[in-house]
Coordinates of C-alpha atoms in Angstrom, one line a residue:
Chain M
Q1 CA 9.8 -0.7 -29.5
S2 CA 12.7 -2.9 -28.4
V3 CA 16.1 -2.3 -29.9
L4 CA 17.4 -5.7 -29.0
T5 CA 16.2 -8.5 -31.4
Q6 CA 15.6 -12.1 -30.3
P7 CA 14.0 -15.0 -32.2
P8 CA 10.4 -15.4 -31.0
S9 CA 10.8 -19.1 -30.3
A10 CA 13.3 -21.9 -29.7
S11 CA 12.9 -25.5 -28.8
G12 CA 14.7 -28.7 -28.0
T13 CA 14.3 -32.1 -26.5
P14 CA 15.5 -32.9 -23.0
G15 CA 19.2 -33.0 -22.8
Q16 CA 19.8 -31.0 -25.9
R17 CA 21.6 -27.7 -26.1
V18 CA 19.6 -24.6 -27.1
T19 CA 21.0 -21.2 -28.0
I20 CA 19.2 -17.9 -28.1
S21 CA 20.6 -14.9 -29.9
C22 CA 20.3 -11.2 -29.1
S23 CA 21.2 -8.6 -31.7
G24 CA 21.8 -5.0 -30.8
S25 CA 23.9 -2.1 -31.8
S26 CA 27.0 -0.2 -30.9
S27 CA 25.1 2.0 -28.4
N28 CA 23.9 -0.9 -26.3
I29 CA 25.5 -4.4 -26.6
G30 CA 28.5 -3.0 -28.4
S31 CA 29.4 -0.8 -25.4
N32 CA 27.7 -2.2 -22.4
Y33 CA 27.2 -5.4 -20.4
V34 CA 24.5 -7.9 -21.5
Y35 CA 22.0 -9.4 -19.0
W36 CA 19.8 -12.4 -19.5
Y37 CA 16.5 -13.1 -17.6
Q38 CA 14.2 -16.1 -17.4
Q39 CA 10.5 -15.5 -16.8
L40 CA 7.9 -18.1 -15.9
P41 CA 4.2 -17.3 -16.3
G42 CA 2.9 -15.0 -13.6
T43 CA 6.2 -14.5 -11.9
A44 CA 8.9 -11.7 -11.8
P45 CA 11.9 -12.2 -14.1
K46 CA 14.8 -14.1 -12.7
L47 CA 18.4 -13.0 -13.5
L48 CA 20.3 -15.8 -15.2
I49 CA 23.4 -14.0 -16.5
Y50 CA 24.9 -10.5 -15.7
R51 CA 27.8 -8.7 -17.1
N52 CA 27.8 -10.8 -20.3
N53 CA 28.8 -14.2 -18.8
Q54 CA 28.5 -14.1 -15.0
R55 CA 26.0 -16.4 -13.2
P56 CA 24.4 -15.3 -10.0
S57 CA 24.7 -17.7 -7.1
G58 CA 22.2 -20.5 -7.5
V59 CA 21.9 -20.4 -11.3
P60 CA 23.0 -23.8 -12.7
D61 CA 26.1 -23.8 -14.9
R62 CA 23.9 -25.2 -17.7
F63 CA 23.2 -21.6 -18.4
S64 CA 26.0 -19.6 -20.1
G65 CA 26.3 -16.3 -21.8
S66 CA 28.6 -14.8 -24.4
K67 CA 29.0 -11.6 -26.3
S68 CA 30.7 -10.6 -29.5
G69 CA 30.5 -7.2 -31.0
T70 CA 26.9 -6.0 -31.1
S71 CA 25.4 -9.5 -30.5
A72 CA 25.1 -11.8 -27.5
S73 CA 23.8 -15.3 -26.9
L74 CA 22.5 -17.5 -24.1
A75 CA 23.1 -21.2 -24.2
I76 CA 21.2 -23.7 -22.3
S77 CA 22.8 -27.1 -22.2
G78 CA 21.2 -30.3 -20.9
L79 CA 17.8 -28.9 -21.5
R80 CA 15.2 -29.7 -18.8
S81 CA 11.4 -29.5 -18.7
E82 CA 11.6 -26.7 -16.1
D83 CA 13.6 -24.6 -18.6
E84 CA 10.4 -24.0 -20.5
A85 CA 9.9 -20.2 -20.1
D86 CA 10.4 -16.8 -21.7
Y87 CA 13.9 -15.5 -22.0
Y88 CA 15.0 -11.9 -22.4
C89 CA 18.3 -10.2 -23.0
A90 CA 18.9 -6.7 -21.8
A91 CA 21.6 -4.0 -21.9
W92 CA 22.0 -0.3 -21.1
D93 CA 21.8 1.9 -24.1
D94 CA 23.8 5.1 -24.4
S95 CA 22.1 6.7 -27.3
L96 CA 20.7 10.2 -26.5
S97 CA 19.8 9.6 -22.9
A98 CA 20.6 6.5 -21.0
S99 CA 18.0 3.7 -21.0
Y100 CA 17.9 0.0 -20.2
V101 CA 16.5 -1.9 -23.1
F102 CA 15.1 -5.4 -23.1
G103 CA 15.1 -7.8 -26.0
T104 CA 11.9 -8.9 -27.7
G105 CA 11.9 -12.2 -25.8
T106 CA 12.2 -15.8 -26.8
K107 CA 9.8 -18.6 -25.8
V108 CA 11.7 -21.8 -25.1
T109 CA 9.7 -25.0 -25.5
V110 CA 10.9 -28.3 -24.3
L111 CA 9.5 -30.9 -26.7
Chain C
E1 CA 16.5 -11.3 3.4
V2 CA 16.1 -8.8 0.7
Q3 CA 12.4 -7.9 0.1
L4 CA 10.8 -5.4 -2.3
V5 CA 7.0 -5.0 -2.0
E6 CA 5.1 -2.8 -4.4
S7 CA 1.7 -1.2 -3.7
G8 CA -0.6 1.4 -5.1
G9 CA -1.7 -0.3 -8.3
G10 CA -5.4 -0.4 -9.3
L11 CA -7.9 0.7 -11.9
V12 CA -7.7 4.3 -13.1
Q13 CA -9.4 6.2 -15.9
P14 CA -7.4 7.5 -18.9
G15 CA -5.9 10.9 -18.0
G16 CA -5.8 10.0 -14.4
S17 CA -3.0 9.6 -11.9
L18 CA -1.6 6.9 -9.6
R19 CA 1.3 6.7 -7.3
L20 CA 3.2 3.4 -6.9
S21 CA 5.3 2.6 -3.9
C22 CA 8.0 0.0 -3.3
A23 CA 9.0 -0.8 0.3
A24 CA 12.5 -2.2 0.6
S25 CA 13.9 -4.2 3.5
G26 CA 16.8 -6.5 4.2
F27 CA 19.5 -4.3 2.7
T28 CA 20.9 -0.8 3.0
F29 CA 18.5 0.9 0.7
S30 CA 20.4 4.2 0.5
S31 CA 23.4 2.4 -1.1
Y32 CA 21.6 1.0 -4.2
E33 CA 20.2 2.3 -7.4
M34 CA 16.6 1.3 -8.2
N35 CA 14.5 0.8 -11.2
W36 CA 10.9 0.4 -12.3
V37 CA 10.1 -2.2 -15.0
R38 CA 6.7 -2.9 -16.5
Q39 CA 5.1 -5.7 -18.4
A40 CA 1.8 -5.2 -20.4
P41 CA -0.5 -8.2 -20.4
G42 CA 0.9 -10.9 -22.8
K43 CA 3.8 -8.6 -23.8
G44 CA 7.5 -8.4 -23.1
L45 CA 9.4 -6.5 -20.4
E46 CA 9.8 -2.7 -20.7
W47 CA 12.2 -0.7 -18.5
V48 CA 10.4 2.5 -17.2
S49 CA 12.8 4.5 -15.0
Y50 CA 16.1 4.5 -13.0
I51 CA 17.2 6.5 -10.0
S52 CA 20.6 6.5 -8.4
S53 CA 21.3 5.7 -4.8
S54 CA 21.2 9.4 -3.8
G55 CA 18.5 10.4 -6.2
S56 CA 20.7 12.8 -8.0
T57 CA 20.6 10.9 -11.4
I58 CA 17.3 9.9 -13.0
Y59 CA 16.5 8.4 -16.4
Y60 CA 13.2 7.6 -18.0
A61 CA 12.0 5.6 -21.0
D62 CA 10.8 7.9 -23.8
S63 CA 7.3 6.3 -23.5
V64 CA 6.8 7.8 -20.0
K65 CA 9.0 10.9 -20.1
G66 CA 7.1 14.0 -19.0
R67 CA 4.3 12.0 -17.5
F68 CA 6.0 9.8 -14.8
T69 CA 8.3 10.9 -12.0
I70 CA 10.5 8.5 -10.0
S71 CA 11.6 9.4 -6.5
R72 CA 12.9 7.8 -3.4
D73 CA 13.0 8.4 0.4
N74 CA 16.1 6.8 1.8
A75 CA 14.9 7.5 5.3
K76 CA 11.8 5.5 4.7
N77 CA 13.5 2.8 2.6
S78 CA 10.9 3.5 -0.1
L79 CA 10.9 4.0 -3.9
Y80 CA 8.0 5.8 -5.7
L81 CA 6.6 6.2 -9.2
Q82 CA 4.2 9.1 -9.7
M83 CA 2.2 8.4 -12.9
N84 CA 0.2 11.2 -14.4
S85 CA -1.8 11.5 -17.7
L86 CA -2.2 7.8 -17.8
R87 CA -3.0 6.1 -21.1
A88 CA -4.5 2.7 -21.9
E89 CA -1.0 1.6 -23.1
D90 CA 0.3 2.1 -19.6
T91 CA -1.7 -0.9 -18.4
A92 CA 0.8 -3.3 -17.1
V93 CA 2.3 -5.1 -14.1
Y94 CA 4.8 -2.7 -12.6
Y95 CA 7.9 -4.2 -10.8
C96 CA 10.5 -2.4 -8.7
A97 CA 13.9 -3.9 -9.1
R98 CA 17.2 -3.2 -7.4
D99 CA 20.4 -2.7 -9.4
F100 CA 20.5 -5.0 -12.4
D101 CA 23.7 -6.7 -11.4
T102 CA 21.6 -8.5 -8.7
D103 CA 18.4 -10.4 -8.8
Y104 CA 16.1 -8.6 -6.5
W105 CA 12.6 -7.8 -7.8
G106 CA 9.2 -7.2 -6.2
Q107 CA 6.2 -9.3 -6.9
G108 CA 4.7 -6.6 -9.1
T109 CA 1.5 -4.4 -8.8
L110 CA -1.1 -4.3 -11.6
V111 CA -2.1 -0.9 -13.1
T112 CA -5.1 -0.9 -15.3
V113 CA -6.0 2.2 -17.3
S114 CA -9.5 2.0 -18.6
S115 CA -12.8 3.8 -18.7

């Protein structure tokens, strides 16, 4: 059972800005970095954002991450059809023993 | 080029065992922590286990603690996941992944637990 909560779905038209939220707690987002992944059907996840707001080489600057307290968000600006995918937030959790927790996932649909 | 290639998946009966392997190449394997992550059919991502670069620090998800064992052989550039007492809910694609600050994942290997 995931401890990071995301909305199940989000949508937008091409060119719009879409934001996905990720709600956690003091033991995960509140005290550790947040990561964001994009997953297309049948493929391994792709890292979009690491350490809250850093983009790996090759990830377009249309993708941006932010964190405040025990919540984080991923923004996709200039939405494109190829952005239709599942998106997951993640963070290390320090409660009891260390664990890496993923969010519940958000399906982004480009209308 | 960094490559991670999983193997060892397949069909196993409930209560059975399976050993997954992840062959690493293109980087200094002994310098990096590694993880196993799984995804059940139609479900979200679930982290399974972590091992430090030397193997001295290991973590498990509560759902597999006591049943799964992660290990590595730095001389063979290989990561392993020994899975015992398998249950239907362990059915998933299992990915090996390097440290989460980078984007290196294998292609995944499917484990199906069914009678």
